[in-house]
Coordinates of C-alpha atoms and ligand atoms in Angstrom, one line a residue:
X117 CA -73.7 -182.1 -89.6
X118 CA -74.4 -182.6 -93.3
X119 CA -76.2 -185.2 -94.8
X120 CA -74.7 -187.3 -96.6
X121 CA -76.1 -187.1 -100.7
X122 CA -78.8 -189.9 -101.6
X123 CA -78.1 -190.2 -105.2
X124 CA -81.5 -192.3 -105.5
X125 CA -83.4 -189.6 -103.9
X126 CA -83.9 -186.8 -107.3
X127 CA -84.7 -189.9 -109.6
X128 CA -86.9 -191.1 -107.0
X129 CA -88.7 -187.7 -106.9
X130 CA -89.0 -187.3 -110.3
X131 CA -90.6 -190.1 -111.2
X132 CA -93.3 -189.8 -108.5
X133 CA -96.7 -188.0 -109.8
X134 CA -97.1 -185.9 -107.1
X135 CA -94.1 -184.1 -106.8
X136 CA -93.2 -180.8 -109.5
X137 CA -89.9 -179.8 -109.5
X138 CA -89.1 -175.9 -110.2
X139 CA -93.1 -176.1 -111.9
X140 CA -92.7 -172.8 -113.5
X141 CA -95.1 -174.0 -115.9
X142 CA -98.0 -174.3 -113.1
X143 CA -97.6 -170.6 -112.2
X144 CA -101.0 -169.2 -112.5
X145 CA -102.5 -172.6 -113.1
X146 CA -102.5 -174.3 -109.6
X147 CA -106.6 -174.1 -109.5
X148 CA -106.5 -175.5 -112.7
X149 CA -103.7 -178.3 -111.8
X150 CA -106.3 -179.2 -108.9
X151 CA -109.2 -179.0 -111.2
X152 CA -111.2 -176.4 -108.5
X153 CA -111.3 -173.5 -107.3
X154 CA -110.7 -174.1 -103.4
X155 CA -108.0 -172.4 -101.7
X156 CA -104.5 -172.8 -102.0
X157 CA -102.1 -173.3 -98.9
X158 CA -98.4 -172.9 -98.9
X159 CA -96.1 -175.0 -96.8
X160 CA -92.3 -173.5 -96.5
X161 CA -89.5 -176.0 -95.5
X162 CA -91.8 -179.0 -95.3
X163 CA -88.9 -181.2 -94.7
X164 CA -90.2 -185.1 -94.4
X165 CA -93.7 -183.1 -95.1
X166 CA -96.2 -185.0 -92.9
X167 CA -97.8 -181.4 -92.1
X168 CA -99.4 -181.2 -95.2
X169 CA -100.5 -184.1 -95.3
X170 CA -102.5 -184.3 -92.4
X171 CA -103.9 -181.2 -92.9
X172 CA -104.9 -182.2 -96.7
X173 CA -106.8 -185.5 -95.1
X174 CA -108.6 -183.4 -92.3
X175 CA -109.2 -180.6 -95.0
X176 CA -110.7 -182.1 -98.4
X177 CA -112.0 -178.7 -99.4
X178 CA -108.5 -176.8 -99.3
X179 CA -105.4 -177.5 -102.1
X180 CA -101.6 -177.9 -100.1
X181 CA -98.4 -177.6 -101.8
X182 CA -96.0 -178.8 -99.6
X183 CA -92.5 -176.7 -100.8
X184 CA -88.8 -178.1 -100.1
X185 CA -85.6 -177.3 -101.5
X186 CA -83.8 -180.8 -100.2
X187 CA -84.3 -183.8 -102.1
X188 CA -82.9 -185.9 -99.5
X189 CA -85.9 -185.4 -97.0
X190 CA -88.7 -184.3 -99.8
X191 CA -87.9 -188.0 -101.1
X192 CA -89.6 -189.2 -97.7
X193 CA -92.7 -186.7 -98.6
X194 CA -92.8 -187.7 -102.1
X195 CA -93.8 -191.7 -100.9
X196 CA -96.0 -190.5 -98.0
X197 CA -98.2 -188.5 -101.0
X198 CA -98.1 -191.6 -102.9
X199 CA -99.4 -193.8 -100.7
X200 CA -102.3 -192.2 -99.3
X201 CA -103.3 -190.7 -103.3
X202 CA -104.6 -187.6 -101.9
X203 CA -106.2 -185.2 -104.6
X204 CA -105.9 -182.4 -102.1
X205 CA -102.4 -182.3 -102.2
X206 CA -98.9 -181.4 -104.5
X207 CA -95.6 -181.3 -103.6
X208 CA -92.8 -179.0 -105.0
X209 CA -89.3 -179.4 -105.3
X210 CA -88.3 -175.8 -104.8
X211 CA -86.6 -172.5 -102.9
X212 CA -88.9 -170.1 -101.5
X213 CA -86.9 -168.2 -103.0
X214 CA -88.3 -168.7 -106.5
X215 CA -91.8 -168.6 -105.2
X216 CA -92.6 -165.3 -108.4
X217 CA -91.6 -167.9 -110.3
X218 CA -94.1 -170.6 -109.4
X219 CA -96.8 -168.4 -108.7
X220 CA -99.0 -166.0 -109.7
X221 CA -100.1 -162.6 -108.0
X222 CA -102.8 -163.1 -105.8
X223 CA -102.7 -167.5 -106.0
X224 CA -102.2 -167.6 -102.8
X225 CA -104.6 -167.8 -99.8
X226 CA -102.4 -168.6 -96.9
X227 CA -98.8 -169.9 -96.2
X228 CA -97.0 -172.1 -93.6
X229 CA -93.1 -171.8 -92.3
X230 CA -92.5 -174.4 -89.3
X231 CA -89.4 -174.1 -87.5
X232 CA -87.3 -172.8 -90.7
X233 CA -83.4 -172.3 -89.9
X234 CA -83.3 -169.3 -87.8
X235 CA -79.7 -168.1 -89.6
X236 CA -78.2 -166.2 -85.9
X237 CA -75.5 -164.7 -87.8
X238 CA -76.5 -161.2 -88.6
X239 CA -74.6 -162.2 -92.0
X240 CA -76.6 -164.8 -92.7
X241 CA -80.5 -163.3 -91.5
X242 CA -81.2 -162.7 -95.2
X243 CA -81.5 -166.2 -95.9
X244 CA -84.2 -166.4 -93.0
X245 CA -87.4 -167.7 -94.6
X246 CA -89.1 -164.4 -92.6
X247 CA -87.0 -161.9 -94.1
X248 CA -87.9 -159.0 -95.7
X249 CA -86.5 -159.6 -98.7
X250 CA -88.8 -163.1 -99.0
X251 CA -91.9 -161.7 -96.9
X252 CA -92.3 -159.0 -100.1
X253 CA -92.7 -161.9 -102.5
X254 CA -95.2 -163.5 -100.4
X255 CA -96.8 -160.3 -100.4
X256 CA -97.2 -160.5 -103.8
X257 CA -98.3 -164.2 -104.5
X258 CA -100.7 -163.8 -101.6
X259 CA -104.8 -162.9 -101.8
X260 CA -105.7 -159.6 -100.5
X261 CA -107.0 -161.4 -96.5
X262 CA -104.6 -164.5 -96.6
X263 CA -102.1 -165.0 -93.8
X264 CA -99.3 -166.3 -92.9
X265 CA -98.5 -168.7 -90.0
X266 CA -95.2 -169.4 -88.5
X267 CA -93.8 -171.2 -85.5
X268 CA -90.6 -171.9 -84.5
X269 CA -88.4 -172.7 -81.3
X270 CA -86.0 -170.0 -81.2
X271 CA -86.8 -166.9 -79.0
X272 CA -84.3 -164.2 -80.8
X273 CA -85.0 -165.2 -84.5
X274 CA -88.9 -165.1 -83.3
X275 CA -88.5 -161.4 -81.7
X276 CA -86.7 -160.1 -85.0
X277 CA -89.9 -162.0 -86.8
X278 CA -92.1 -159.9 -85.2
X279 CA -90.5 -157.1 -86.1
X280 CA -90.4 -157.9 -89.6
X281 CA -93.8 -158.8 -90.1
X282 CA -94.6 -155.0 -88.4
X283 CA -92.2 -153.5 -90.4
X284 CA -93.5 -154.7 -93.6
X285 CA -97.2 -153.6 -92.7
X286 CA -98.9 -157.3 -91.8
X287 CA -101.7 -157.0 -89.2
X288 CA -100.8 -159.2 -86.4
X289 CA -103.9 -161.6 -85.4
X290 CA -102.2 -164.2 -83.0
X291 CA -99.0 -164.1 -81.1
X292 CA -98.0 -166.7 -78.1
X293 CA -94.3 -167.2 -76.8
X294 CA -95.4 -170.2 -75.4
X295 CA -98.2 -172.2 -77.7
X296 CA -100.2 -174.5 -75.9
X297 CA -101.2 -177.8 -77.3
X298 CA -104.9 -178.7 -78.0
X299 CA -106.1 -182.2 -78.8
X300 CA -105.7 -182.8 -82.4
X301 CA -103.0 -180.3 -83.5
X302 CA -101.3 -180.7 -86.2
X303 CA -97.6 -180.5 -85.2
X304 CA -94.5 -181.1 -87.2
X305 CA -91.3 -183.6 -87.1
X306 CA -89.2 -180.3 -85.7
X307 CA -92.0 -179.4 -83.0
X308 CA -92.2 -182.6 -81.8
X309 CA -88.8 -183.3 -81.4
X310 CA -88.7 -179.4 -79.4
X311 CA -92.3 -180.4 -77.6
X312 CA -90.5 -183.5 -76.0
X313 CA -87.3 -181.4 -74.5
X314 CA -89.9 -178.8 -73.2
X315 CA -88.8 -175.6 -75.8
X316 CA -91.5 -173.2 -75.7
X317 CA -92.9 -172.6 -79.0
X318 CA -93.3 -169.4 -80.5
X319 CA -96.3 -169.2 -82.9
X320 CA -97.8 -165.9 -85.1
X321 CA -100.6 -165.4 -87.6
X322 CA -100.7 -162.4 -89.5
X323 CA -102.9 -161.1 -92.0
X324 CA -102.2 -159.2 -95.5
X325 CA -103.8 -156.4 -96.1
X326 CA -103.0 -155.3 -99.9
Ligands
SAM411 C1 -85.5 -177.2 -89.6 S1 -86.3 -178.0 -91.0 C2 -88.0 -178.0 -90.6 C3 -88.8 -179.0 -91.3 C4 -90.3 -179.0 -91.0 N1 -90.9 -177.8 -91.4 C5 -90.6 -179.4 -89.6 O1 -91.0 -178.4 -88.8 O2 -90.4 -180.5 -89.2 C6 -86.3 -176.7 -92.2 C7 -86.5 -177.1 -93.6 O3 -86.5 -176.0 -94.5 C8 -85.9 -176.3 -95.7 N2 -85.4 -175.1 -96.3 C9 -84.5 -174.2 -95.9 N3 -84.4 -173.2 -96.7 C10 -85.3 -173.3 -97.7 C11 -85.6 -172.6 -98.8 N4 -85.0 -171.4 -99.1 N5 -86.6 -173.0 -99.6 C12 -87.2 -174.2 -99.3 N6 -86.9 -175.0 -98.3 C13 -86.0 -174.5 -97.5 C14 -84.7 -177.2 -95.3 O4 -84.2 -178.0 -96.3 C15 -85.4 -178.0 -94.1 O5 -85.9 -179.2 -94.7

């Protein structure tokens, strides 16, 4: 089903301080954007982006930037920033696929993908958000140590993420086909909505090693 277009939704955004659209201007700069030096962590898809956010409350000392490509759901982000004025945290309006151009090498200490579209279609697994061809620009943007964290409800895109992640050289620290769920998780709209129909989740942390 598509979406239909909110045509209020990119003015919306724009105007609203806490979200940068394609900020090619911040690359290299996010520390000094924050005004610190504390770390900086990456959130892929962050759709209606309440992840960030509650990490950024429970985690004063760390910088988020929440990344989206649609408008139509980031708009719901972008007034969720706004009202709670956090100074931990920055939305982009964005494709992952531009991340070289938003960041510099080495800006990065650890990123975030929840329950990105799994693409089935061998055709299509090059627009998976785990994909090679992405994982060696977050290869470059990440710190020597950071990691990456990804969960997601679908068994055969997780298997080939493993695989990837393997393939291009990232030490595996966690792995669970079937994450349990500890008192005060953060969890995401998408892992909520698989938690209540009883999906297993599939969860991984790996680290960089440059
Ligand atoms: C299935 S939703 C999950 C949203 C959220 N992470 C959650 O768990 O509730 C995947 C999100 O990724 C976004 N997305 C897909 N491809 C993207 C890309 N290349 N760059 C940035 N965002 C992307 C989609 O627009 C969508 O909002």
């Amino acid at each position: 089903m598509r979406l239909r277009k909110k045509h209020w939704a990119t003015p919306e955004l724009k105007e609203n301080e806490y979200i940068y659209f394609d900020p090619v201007d911040k690359k290299g700069k996010w520390h000094e954007t924050f005004g610190n030096e504390n770390p900086i962590y990456l959130e892929l898809g962050a759709g209606r982006g309440s992840f960030s956010l509650k990490k950024a409350e429970e985690n004063p000392n760390i910088n988020y930037l929440p990344l989206e490509i649609e408008t139509n759901v980031f708009v719901y982000a972008g007034r969720l920033y706004k009202e709670k004025g956090l100074k931990n945290i920055l939305g982009i309006r964005g494709a992952a696929e531009k991340l070289f151009e938003f960041f510099e090498e080495d800006e990065v200490d650890r990123i975030y993908i929840n329950f990105c579209n799994p693409w089935p279609k061998p055709r299509q697994h090059k627009r998976r958000l785990s994909h090679p061809r992405l994982l060696n620009l977050y290869k470059v943007i990440l710190k020597n140590g950071g990691e990456i964290e990804l969960k997601t409800d679908d068994r055969p895109f997780f298997e080939d993420t493993v695989d990837y992640f393997k393939e291009e050289g990232f030490e595996i620290l966690n792995i669970d086909y079937d994450l349990g769920l500890k008192e005060g998780d953060t969890i995401t709209e998408y892992e909520s909505k698989w938690r209540s129909m009883e999906v297993p989740i599939c969860y991984i942390r790996v680290k960089l090693n440059k």
